[in-house]
Amino acid sequence: MTEIHNVLIIGSGPAGYTAALYAARANLKPLMITGVEQGGQLMTTTDVENYPGYPKGILGPEMMEDFRKQAERFGTEMIWGNVTAVDLSKRPFKVSTQDGQTFEAKALIISTGASAKYLGLESEKKYLGHGVSACATCDGAFFKNKNVYLVGGGDTAMEEAQFLTRFANTVTVVHRRDSLRASKIMQDRAKANPKIQWLWNSSVTEVLGQDQPHKQVTGLKIKNVQTGQPTQVPADGLFLGIGHEPNSHLFKGQLEMNAVGYIITKDKSTYTSVPGVFACGDVQDPIYRQAVTAAGSGCMAAIDAERWLETQAD
Ligand code: NDP
């Protein structure tokens, strides 16, 4: 007979590892299916300086390794791989992975995160974490007195441009149209900021950089989308503010989500629309999206799952 796990955790960023740590310490012997990008978005960051407890900062991948070890120390079983299907229609819930294995669990914690959207350029990938970033809150402080560019025209872009002006000399917003999608108040604030400059009807076509003495961005190729006119500008960094996508496609039609796919959690808890299924971290958070808030919600999910399991007869 297949073993029925108490708690199965899908996804391994700060939310998933923290849920695993708490569930393991509650003696629930959690099983975690890590995803193939084990560790999540922090694996593509370099220094993390805003996670409390690391006064000197830490590399994103190292921090995730610490999280993993701590969760394993208390008995979390980890399986590397991607979940390809879930059945939440009856309990125990069924979870299948890419290699054809199926697992059953009384409670499920979803911590599949979100992915920042990128332009899809090879050169953007090459300099990711070396001048290219999709998180101003995380990386803005590394651009003191630098000249940076930011792509996007929505609220995220306005907020991030404003934030970046705390550090950078100039922040040039590159937008593919001649009007912004952002709310009026955010637009007005950004437009009143003397450090923010604007490049309308434009798109970044290539990130330029150097590998020596260390890998860094040195410039951008930009095209005017109306005239086709290419230009090349010196730049110290490129930020993407073109939105995020929650990794929730597996649960479509099975869990309540908002219009853009964020899983809805109830009344400031991690309860989803299906009893026994809990969600934490960026897959249910379009607002804060920080490692520390994700970890906090992971802790909440483990506690919610533990208390919910106690209410269920064996
Ligand atoms: P949005 O989808 O609102 O905006 C994305 C922006 O990026 C648009 O201007 C879009 O251009 C541009 N864009 C998308 N893809 C590309 C691409 N491939 N190349 C170039 N440009 C591209 O996403 P946001 O993350 O800004 O906002 C998401 C939601 O979160 C919104 O509802 C927003 O209001 C909310 N939010 C609220 C905040 C607040 O109130 N403090 C802060 C941040 C977000 P185009 O306009 O041409 O489509």
mmCIF file of C-alpha atoms and ligand atoms in Angstrom:
data_model
loop_
_atom_site.group_PDB
_atom_site.id
_atom_site.type_symbol
_atom_site.label_atom_id
_atom_site.label_comp_id
_atom_site.label_asym_id
_atom_site.label_seq_id
_atom_site.Cartn_x
_atom_site.Cartn_y
_atom_site.Cartn_z
ATOM 1 C CA MET A 1 0.000 0.000 0.000
ATOM 2 C CA THR A 2 1.216 3.515 -0.750
ATOM 3 C CA GLU A 3 2.369 5.437 2.285
ATOM 4 C CA ILE A 4 0.120 8.362 3.153
ATOM 5 C CA HIS A 5 2.249 11.306 4.220
ATOM 6 C CA ASN A 6 1.002 13.748 6.833
ATOM 7 C CA VAL A 7 2.241 16.808 4.994
ATOM 8 C CA LEU A 8 3.597 17.125 1.497
ATOM 9 C CA ILE A 9 5.289 20.407 0.574
ATOM 10 C CA ILE A 10 5.604 21.433 -3.064
ATOM 11 C CA GLY A 11 8.405 23.910 -3.743
ATOM 12 C CA SER A 12 11.620 24.803 -1.966
ATOM 13 C CA GLY A 13 12.190 28.529 -1.570
ATOM 14 C CA PRO A 14 12.247 30.302 1.805
ATOM 15 C CA ALA A 15 8.516 29.566 2.268
ATOM 16 C CA GLY A 16 8.764 25.832 1.546
ATOM 17 C CA TYR A 17 11.913 25.256 3.607
ATOM 18 C CA THR A 18 10.471 27.134 6.564
ATOM 19 C CA ALA A 19 7.215 25.180 6.318
ATOM 20 C CA ALA A 20 9.319 21.994 6.226
ATOM 21 C CA LEU A 21 11.354 23.051 9.274
ATOM 22 C CA TYR A 22 8.254 23.755 11.347
ATOM 23 C CA ALA A 23 6.370 20.676 10.148
ATOM 24 C CA ALA A 24 9.399 18.471 10.859
ATOM 25 C CA ARG A 25 9.799 19.925 14.342
ATOM 26 C CA ALA A 26 6.092 19.222 14.924
ATOM 27 C CA ASN A 27 6.990 15.578 14.219
ATOM 28 C CA LEU A 28 4.881 15.444 11.058
ATOM 29 C CA LYS A 29 7.731 13.917 8.991
ATOM 30 C CA PRO A 30 7.060 16.140 5.986
ATOM 31 C CA LEU A 31 7.931 15.172 2.454
ATOM 32 C CA MET A 32 9.132 17.975 0.212
ATOM 33 C CA ILE A 33 9.213 17.868 -3.569
ATOM 34 C CA THR A 34 11.717 20.566 -4.292
ATOM 35 C CA GLY A 35 11.130 21.476 -7.934
ATOM 36 C CA VAL A 36 14.013 21.345 -10.372
ATOM 37 C CA GLU A 37 15.056 24.900 -9.523
ATOM 38 C CA GLN A 38 15.683 23.919 -5.929
ATOM 39 C CA GLY A 39 15.858 27.005 -3.691
ATOM 40 C CA GLY A 40 13.719 29.204 -5.936
ATOM 41 C CA GLN A 41 14.328 32.805 -6.936
ATOM 42 C CA LEU A 42 17.139 33.369 -4.421
ATOM 43 C CA MET A 43 19.306 30.958 -6.383
ATOM 44 C CA THR A 44 19.664 33.656 -9.039
ATOM 45 C CA THR A 45 20.594 36.456 -6.618
ATOM 46 C CA THR A 46 24.070 37.229 -5.411
ATOM 47 C CA ASP A 47 24.283 39.081 -2.070
ATOM 48 C CA VAL A 48 21.276 39.134 0.223
ATOM 49 C CA GLU A 49 21.640 41.932 2.750
ATOM 50 C CA ASN A 50 18.067 42.315 3.931
ATOM 51 C CA TYR A 51 17.494 38.953 5.589
ATOM 52 C CA PRO A 52 17.680 39.432 9.361
ATOM 53 C CA GLY A 53 20.337 37.371 11.094
ATOM 54 C CA TYR A 54 23.026 37.830 8.445
ATOM 55 C CA PRO A 55 24.636 41.143 9.492
ATOM 56 C CA LYS A 56 27.335 40.828 6.841
ATOM 57 C CA GLY A 57 24.971 39.629 4.127
ATOM 58 C CA ILE A 58 25.024 36.227 2.477
ATOM 59 C CA LEU A 59 24.871 34.843 -1.040
ATOM 60 C CA GLY A 60 21.335 33.809 -2.050
ATOM 61 C CA PRO A 61 22.316 30.200 -2.909
ATOM 62 C CA GLU A 62 24.258 29.849 0.378
ATOM 63 C CA MET A 63 21.284 31.082 2.345
ATOM 64 C CA MET A 64 19.028 28.553 0.636
ATOM 65 C CA GLU A 65 21.557 25.808 1.415
ATOM 66 C CA ASP A 66 21.355 26.818 5.109
ATOM 67 C CA PHE A 67 17.555 26.722 4.940
ATOM 68 C CA ARG A 68 17.673 23.259 3.339
ATOM 69 C CA LYS A 69 20.080 21.851 5.926
ATOM 70 C CA GLN A 70 18.000 23.191 8.786
ATOM 71 C CA ALA A 71 14.824 21.609 7.382
ATOM 72 C CA GLU A 72 16.634 18.281 6.822
ATOM 73 C CA ARG A 73 18.165 18.283 10.279
ATOM 74 C CA PHE A 74 14.730 17.741 11.793
ATOM 75 C CA GLY A 75 13.707 14.974 9.436
ATOM 76 C CA THR A 76 12.265 16.485 6.273
ATOM 77 C CA GLU A 77 12.472 13.998 3.428
ATOM 78 C CA MET A 78 13.378 15.738 0.174
ATOM 79 C CA ILE A 79 12.779 14.614 -3.348
ATOM 80 C CA TRP A 80 14.296 16.540 -6.235
ATOM 81 C CA GLY A 81 12.047 16.968 -9.250
ATOM 82 C CA ASN A 82 9.007 18.681 -10.620
ATOM 83 C CA VAL A 83 5.413 17.994 -9.738
ATOM 84 C CA THR A 84 3.472 17.502 -12.958
ATOM 85 C CA ALA A 85 -0.063 16.883 -11.648
ATOM 86 C CA VAL A 86 -2.095 17.166 -8.463
ATOM 87 C CA ASP A 87 -5.515 15.835 -7.583
ATOM 88 C CA LEU A 88 -7.137 17.917 -4.873
ATOM 89 C CA SER A 89 -10.643 16.583 -5.481
ATOM 90 C CA LYS A 90 -10.458 14.027 -2.682
ATOM 91 C CA ARG A 91 -8.326 13.112 0.305
ATOM 92 C CA PRO A 92 -5.679 11.893 0.568
ATOM 93 C CA PHE A 93 -4.449 14.342 -2.058
ATOM 94 C CA LYS A 94 -2.445 12.856 -4.915
ATOM 95 C CA VAL A 95 0.722 14.415 -6.277
ATOM 96 C CA SER A 96 2.560 13.045 -9.326
ATOM 97 C CA THR A 97 6.081 13.890 -10.426
ATOM 98 C CA GLN A 98 7.819 14.009 -13.786
ATOM 99 C CA ASP A 99 9.400 10.591 -13.336
ATOM 100 C CA GLY A 100 6.022 8.924 -12.910
ATOM 101 C CA GLN A 101 5.950 8.607 -9.103
ATOM 102 C CA THR A 102 2.733 9.320 -7.212
ATOM 103 C CA PHE A 103 2.576 10.446 -3.590
ATOM 104 C CA GLU A 104 -0.368 10.740 -1.229
ATOM 105 C CA ALA A 105 -0.785 13.193 1.615
ATOM 106 C CA LYS A 106 -3.355 14.219 4.182
ATOM 107 C CA ALA A 107 -2.319 17.886 3.961
ATOM 108 C CA LEU A 108 -0.578 19.805 1.223
ATOM 109 C CA ILE A 109 1.518 22.960 1.481
ATOM 110 C CA ILE A 110 2.026 24.837 -1.760
ATOM 111 C CA SER A 111 5.130 27.013 -1.916
ATOM 112 C CA THR A 112 5.838 27.050 -5.634
ATOM 113 C CA GLY A 113 6.706 30.750 -5.679
ATOM 114 C CA ALA A 114 6.541 33.195 -8.517
ATOM 115 C CA SER A 115 8.837 33.958 -11.378
ATOM 116 C CA ALA A 116 9.802 37.450 -12.386
ATOM 117 C CA LYS A 117 9.146 38.120 -16.030
ATOM 118 C CA TYR A 118 12.207 38.757 -18.174
ATOM 119 C CA LEU A 119 12.641 40.126 -21.668
ATOM 120 C CA GLY A 120 13.982 36.804 -22.891
ATOM 121 C CA LEU A 121 17.364 38.030 -24.158
ATOM 122 C CA GLU A 122 20.410 35.749 -24.027
ATOM 123 C CA SER A 123 22.558 38.672 -22.797
ATOM 124 C CA GLU A 124 20.030 39.403 -20.031
ATOM 125 C CA LYS A 125 20.450 35.832 -18.789
ATOM 126 C CA LYS A 126 24.229 36.122 -18.981
ATOM 127 C CA TYR A 127 24.366 39.165 -16.671
ATOM 128 C CA LEU A 128 21.603 38.117 -14.288
ATOM 129 C CA GLY A 129 22.940 38.798 -10.791
ATOM 130 C CA HIS A 130 25.825 40.801 -12.299
ATOM 131 C CA GLY A 131 23.997 44.036 -13.083
ATOM 132 C CA VAL A 132 20.706 42.600 -14.321
ATOM 133 C CA SER A 133 18.034 42.209 -11.676
ATOM 134 C CA ALA A 134 14.274 41.854 -11.416
ATOM 135 C CA CYS A 135 14.182 43.015 -7.796
ATOM 136 C CA ALA A 136 15.064 46.597 -6.927
ATOM 137 C CA THR A 137 14.291 46.018 -3.250
ATOM 138 C CA CYS A 138 16.853 43.209 -3.185
ATOM 139 C CA ASP A 139 19.613 44.695 -5.313
ATOM 140 C CA GLY A 140 19.099 48.486 -5.449
ATOM 141 C CA ALA A 141 21.659 49.187 -2.726
ATOM 142 C CA PHE A 142 24.456 47.786 -4.904
ATOM 143 C CA PHE A 143 23.995 50.674 -7.348
ATOM 144 C CA LYS A 144 25.082 53.622 -5.220
ATOM 145 C CA ASN A 145 25.880 56.622 -7.463
ATOM 146 C CA LYS A 146 25.413 54.497 -10.587
ATOM 147 C CA ASN A 147 23.319 55.054 -13.689
ATOM 148 C CA VAL A 148 20.722 52.353 -14.110
ATOM 149 C CA TYR A 149 17.893 51.562 -16.507
ATOM 150 C CA LEU A 150 14.554 50.029 -15.650
ATOM 151 C CA VAL A 151 12.094 48.444 -18.076
ATOM 152 C CA GLY A 152 8.342 48.644 -17.493
ATOM 153 C CA GLY A 153 5.441 51.050 -17.262
ATOM 154 C CA GLY A 154 3.239 49.621 -14.497
ATOM 155 C CA ASP A 155 3.029 50.223 -10.750
ATOM 156 C CA THR A 156 5.921 47.857 -10.056
ATOM 157 C CA ALA A 157 8.159 49.806 -12.427
ATOM 158 C CA MET A 158 7.179 53.159 -10.855
ATOM 159 C CA GLU A 159 7.710 51.862 -7.339
ATOM 160 C CA GLU A 160 11.051 50.300 -8.210
ATOM 161 C CA ALA A 161 12.242 53.398 -10.093
ATOM 162 C CA GLN A 162 11.428 55.543 -7.047
ATOM 163 C CA PHE A 163 13.214 53.087 -4.766
ATOM 164 C CA LEU A 164 16.295 52.967 -6.976
ATOM 165 C CA THR A 165 16.700 56.765 -6.814
ATOM 166 C CA ARG A 166 17.671 56.352 -3.158
ATOM 167 C CA PHE A 167 20.929 54.897 -4.408
ATOM 168 C CA ALA A 168 21.447 55.547 -8.088
ATOM 169 C CA ASN A 169 22.448 58.841 -9.689
ATOM 170 C CA THR A 170 19.935 58.407 -12.469
ATOM 171 C CA VAL A 171 17.228 55.878 -13.204
ATOM 172 C CA THR A 172 16.052 55.819 -16.813
ATOM 173 C CA VAL A 173 12.680 54.177 -17.341
ATOM 174 C CA VAL A 174 12.452 52.434 -20.701
ATOM 175 C CA HIS A 175 8.851 51.877 -21.733
ATOM 176 C CA ARG A 176 7.595 50.273 -24.930
ATOM 177 C CA ARG A 177 4.717 52.760 -25.337
ATOM 178 C CA ASP A 178 4.309 56.518 -24.875
ATOM 179 C CA SER A 179 1.960 56.278 -21.907
ATOM 180 C CA LEU A 180 2.248 54.455 -18.622
ATOM 181 C CA ARG A 181 -0.011 51.704 -17.327
ATOM 182 C CA ALA A 182 0.744 52.687 -13.697
ATOM 183 C CA SER A 183 -1.849 54.372 -11.476
ATOM 184 C CA LYS A 184 -1.952 58.175 -11.723
ATOM 185 C CA ILE A 185 -0.575 58.751 -8.245
ATOM 186 C CA MET A 186 2.433 56.500 -8.861
ATOM 187 C CA GLN A 187 3.072 58.112 -12.251
ATOM 188 C CA ASP A 188 2.916 61.604 -10.757
ATOM 189 C CA ARG A 189 5.344 60.698 -8.015
ATOM 190 C CA ALA A 190 7.823 59.187 -10.453
ATOM 191 C CA LYS A 191 7.508 62.069 -12.896
ATOM 192 C CA ALA A 192 8.193 64.581 -10.115
ATOM 193 C CA ASN A 193 11.425 62.816 -9.181
ATOM 194 C CA PRO A 194 14.363 64.675 -10.791
ATOM 195 C CA LYS A 195 16.544 61.552 -10.790
ATOM 196 C CA ILE A 196 14.113 59.652 -13.032
ATOM 197 C CA GLN A 197 14.470 60.040 -16.786
ATOM 198 C CA TRP A 198 12.240 58.604 -19.499
ATOM 199 C CA LEU A 199 12.772 56.767 -22.757
ATOM 200 C CA TRP A 200 9.411 56.309 -24.491
ATOM 201 C CA ASN A 201 8.455 53.893 -27.270
ATOM 202 C CA SER A 202 11.640 51.986 -26.622
ATOM 203 C CA SER A 203 12.766 48.485 -25.882
ATOM 204 C CA VAL A 204 16.049 47.005 -24.714
ATOM 205 C CA THR A 205 17.415 44.668 -27.356
ATOM 206 C CA GLU A 206 20.742 43.672 -25.799
ATOM 207 C CA VAL A 207 22.646 43.928 -22.529
ATOM 208 C CA LEU A 208 26.305 44.785 -23.012
ATOM 209 C CA GLY A 209 28.943 43.890 -20.480
ATOM 210 C CA GLN A 210 32.412 42.708 -19.664
ATOM 211 C CA ASP A 211 33.702 39.566 -17.975
ATOM 212 C CA GLN A 212 37.001 40.981 -16.615
ATOM 213 C CA PRO A 213 38.045 41.997 -13.947
ATOM 214 C CA HIS A 214 34.577 40.869 -12.946
ATOM 215 C CA LYS A 215 31.367 40.199 -14.792
ATOM 216 C CA GLN A 216 29.350 43.407 -15.026
ATOM 217 C CA VAL A 217 26.933 45.336 -17.182
ATOM 218 C CA THR A 218 28.453 48.271 -19.062
ATOM 219 C CA GLY A 219 25.724 49.328 -21.474
ATOM 220 C CA LEU A 220 22.520 48.598 -23.347
ATOM 221 C CA LYS A 221 21.327 48.489 -26.912
ATOM 222 C CA ILE A 222 17.953 50.146 -27.152
ATOM 223 C CA LYS A 223 15.609 50.390 -30.109
ATOM 224 C CA ASN A 224 12.889 52.945 -30.750
ATOM 225 C CA VAL A 225 9.937 50.692 -31.535
ATOM 226 C CA GLN A 226 8.269 53.291 -33.792
ATOM 227 C CA THR A 227 11.210 54.361 -35.930
ATOM 228 C CA GLY A 228 13.334 51.228 -35.555
ATOM 229 C CA GLN A 229 16.271 53.543 -34.687
ATOM 230 C CA PRO A 230 18.887 51.701 -32.591
ATOM 231 C CA THR A 231 20.994 53.433 -29.926
ATOM 232 C CA GLN A 232 23.670 52.317 -27.525
ATOM 233 C CA VAL A 233 23.917 53.791 -24.027
ATOM 234 C CA PRO A 234 26.375 53.292 -21.177
ATOM 235 C CA ALA A 235 24.639 51.702 -18.151
ATOM 236 C CA ASP A 236 25.702 50.178 -14.856
ATOM 237 C CA GLY A 237 22.595 48.091 -14.385
ATOM 238 C CA LEU A 238 19.324 46.916 -15.874
ATOM 239 C CA PHE A 239 16.246 46.311 -13.753
ATOM 240 C CA LEU A 240 13.152 44.546 -15.026
ATOM 241 C CA GLY A 241 9.849 45.778 -13.660
ATOM 242 C CA ILE A 242 7.543 44.032 -16.104
ATOM 243 C CA GLY A 243 5.631 41.911 -13.629
ATOM 244 C CA HIS A 244 5.703 38.498 -12.001
ATOM 245 C CA GLU A 245 3.957 35.239 -12.727
ATOM 246 C CA PRO A 246 2.833 33.037 -9.867
ATOM 247 C CA ASN A 247 3.761 29.390 -10.422
ATOM 248 C CA SER A 248 0.227 28.179 -9.920
ATOM 249 C CA HIS A 249 -0.713 26.576 -13.252
ATOM 250 C CA LEU A 250 -0.761 23.091 -11.647
ATOM 251 C CA PHE A 251 -3.659 24.120 -9.431
ATOM 252 C CA LYS A 252 -5.837 25.929 -12.006
ATOM 253 C CA GLY A 253 -9.448 24.869 -11.742
ATOM 254 C CA GLN A 254 -8.772 23.222 -8.351
ATOM 255 C CA LEU A 255 -7.994 26.196 -6.095
ATOM 256 C CA GLU A 256 -9.444 29.698 -6.007
ATOM 257 C CA MET A 257 -7.101 32.222 -7.607
ATOM 258 C CA ASN A 258 -7.251 35.886 -8.496
ATOM 259 C CA ALA A 259 -7.440 37.077 -12.108
ATOM 260 C CA VAL A 260 -3.706 36.752 -12.664
ATOM 261 C CA GLY A 261 -3.245 33.404 -10.942
ATOM 262 C CA TYR A 262 -2.217 34.184 -7.360
ATOM 263 C CA ILE A 263 -3.709 31.545 -5.033
ATOM 264 C CA ILE A 264 -6.207 33.110 -2.665
ATOM 265 C CA THR A 265 -5.546 32.500 1.024
ATOM 266 C CA LYS A 266 -8.224 33.237 3.571
ATOM 267 C CA ASP A 267 -8.451 35.730 6.401
ATOM 268 C CA LYS A 268 -4.728 36.388 6.802
ATOM 269 C CA SER A 269 -4.067 32.633 7.129
ATOM 270 C CA THR A 270 -2.599 30.149 4.649
ATOM 271 C CA TYR A 271 -5.895 28.261 4.161
ATOM 272 C CA THR A 272 -6.875 27.949 0.490
ATOM 273 C CA SER A 273 -10.319 27.173 -0.935
ATOM 274 C CA VAL A 274 -9.707 23.421 -0.421
ATOM 275 C CA PRO A 275 -9.592 22.232 3.210
ATOM 276 C CA GLY A 276 -6.229 20.623 3.917
ATOM 277 C CA VAL A 277 -4.412 22.592 1.212
ATOM 278 C CA PHE A 278 -2.324 25.534 2.390
ATOM 279 C CA ALA A 279 -0.373 28.082 0.364
ATOM 280 C CA CYS A 280 2.548 30.272 1.396
ATOM 281 C CA GLY A 281 5.204 32.499 -0.119
ATOM 282 C CA ASP A 282 5.082 34.303 -3.444
ATOM 283 C CA VAL A 283 2.494 32.008 -5.059
ATOM 284 C CA GLN A 284 -0.098 33.709 -2.856
ATOM 285 C CA ASP A 285 1.573 37.094 -2.327
ATOM 286 C CA PRO A 286 1.554 39.708 -5.095
ATOM 287 C CA ILE A 287 2.467 42.476 -2.641
ATOM 288 C CA TYR A 288 5.508 41.874 -0.424
ATOM 289 C CA ARG A 289 7.449 39.132 -2.271
ATOM 290 C CA GLN A 290 10.397 39.131 0.129
ATOM 291 C CA ALA A 291 12.370 36.145 1.418
ATOM 292 C CA VAL A 292 11.570 37.096 4.989
ATOM 293 C CA THR A 293 7.824 37.448 4.379
ATOM 294 C CA ALA A 294 7.829 34.180 2.416
ATOM 295 C CA ALA A 295 9.601 32.427 5.294
ATOM 296 C CA GLY A 296 7.082 33.904 7.746
ATOM 297 C CA SER A 297 4.166 32.597 5.724
ATOM 298 C CA GLY A 298 5.872 29.193 5.450
ATOM 299 C CA CYS A 299 5.897 29.015 9.227
ATOM 300 C CA MET A 300 2.203 29.967 9.241
ATOM 301 C CA ALA A 301 1.388 27.231 6.708
ATOM 302 C CA ALA A 302 3.067 24.535 8.816
ATOM 303 C CA ILE A 303 1.211 25.689 11.933
ATOM 304 C CA ASP A 304 -2.094 25.895 10.020
ATOM 305 C CA ALA A 305 -1.540 22.397 8.591
ATOM 306 C CA GLU A 306 -0.595 20.956 11.985
ATOM 307 C CA ARG A 307 -3.697 22.411 13.658
ATOM 308 C CA TRP A 308 -5.939 21.345 10.770
ATOM 309 C CA LEU A 309 -4.573 17.778 10.915
ATOM 310 C CA GLU A 310 -5.386 17.663 14.627
ATOM 311 C CA THR A 311 -9.032 18.329 13.789
ATOM 312 C CA GLN A 312 -9.170 15.393 11.347
ATOM 313 C CA ALA A 313 -10.043 11.919 12.549
ATOM 314 C CA ASP A 314 -7.541 9.245 11.440
HETATM 315 P P1 NDP B 1 1.649 45.270 -14.925
HETATM 316 O O1 NDP B 1 1.209 44.115 -15.740
HETATM 317 O O2 NDP B 1 0.637 46.220 -14.396
HETATM 318 O O3 NDP B 1 2.671 46.153 -15.801
HETATM 319 C C1 NDP B 1 3.701 45.551 -16.512
HETATM 320 C C2 NDP B 1 4.409 46.641 -17.317
HETATM 321 O O4 NDP B 1 5.514 46.051 -17.970
HETATM 322 C C3 NDP B 1 3.510 47.279 -18.379
HETATM 323 O O5 NDP B 1 3.773 48.640 -18.477
HETATM 324 C C4 NDP B 1 3.921 46.532 -19.641
HETATM 325 O O6 NDP B 1 3.835 47.326 -20.802
HETATM 326 C C5 NDP B 1 5.380 46.243 -19.384
HETATM 327 N N1 NDP B 1 5.798 45.006 -20.027
HETATM 328 C C6 NDP B 1 5.268 43.767 -19.896
HETATM 329 N N2 NDP B 1 5.951 42.875 -20.635
HETATM 330 C C7 NDP B 1 6.927 43.578 -21.255
HETATM 331 C C8 NDP B 1 7.944 43.221 -22.174
HETATM 332 N N3 NDP B 1 8.124 41.965 -22.575
HETATM 333 N N4 NDP B 1 8.759 44.190 -22.612
HETATM 334 C C9 NDP B 1 8.618 45.474 -22.211
HETATM 335 N N5 NDP B 1 7.676 45.874 -21.343
HETATM 336 C C10 NDP B 1 6.824 44.937 -20.888
HETATM 337 O O7 NDP B 1 2.568 44.634 -13.786
HETATM 338 P P2 NDP B 1 3.037 45.275 -12.390
HETATM 339 O O8 NDP B 1 3.974 44.295 -11.799
HETATM 340 O O9 NDP B 1 3.512 46.657 -12.580
HETATM 341 O O10 NDP B 1 1.716 45.301 -11.507
HETATM 342 C C11 NDP B 1 0.984 44.094 -11.254
HETATM 343 C C12 NDP B 1 -0.201 44.436 -10.326
HETATM 344 O O11 NDP B 1 0.282 44.774 -9.029
HETATM 345 C C13 NDP B 1 -0.986 45.653 -10.810
HETATM 346 O O12 NDP B 1 -2.338 45.438 -10.531
HETATM 347 C C14 NDP B 1 -0.442 46.779 -9.970
HETATM 348 O O13 NDP B 1 -1.374 47.841 -9.799
HETATM 349 C C15 NDP B 1 -0.147 46.064 -8.646
HETATM 350 N N6 NDP B 1 0.924 46.770 -7.918
HETATM 351 C C16 NDP B 1 0.574 47.710 -7.007
HETATM 352 C C17 NDP B 1 1.535 48.402 -6.313
HETATM 353 C C18 NDP B 1 1.106 49.415 -5.321
HETATM 354 O O14 NDP B 1 -0.052 49.766 -5.319
HETATM 355 N N7 NDP B 1 2.000 49.885 -4.460
HETATM 356 C C19 NDP B 1 2.976 48.184 -6.527
HETATM 357 C C20 NDP B 1 3.233 47.183 -7.530
HETATM 358 C C21 NDP B 1 2.238 46.527 -8.196
HETATM 359 P P3 NDP B 1 2.416 47.789 -21.391
HETATM 360 O O15 NDP B 1 1.934 48.881 -20.482
HETATM 361 O O16 NDP B 1 2.754 48.257 -22.760
HETATM 362 O O17 NDP B 1 1.559 46.570 -21.381
#
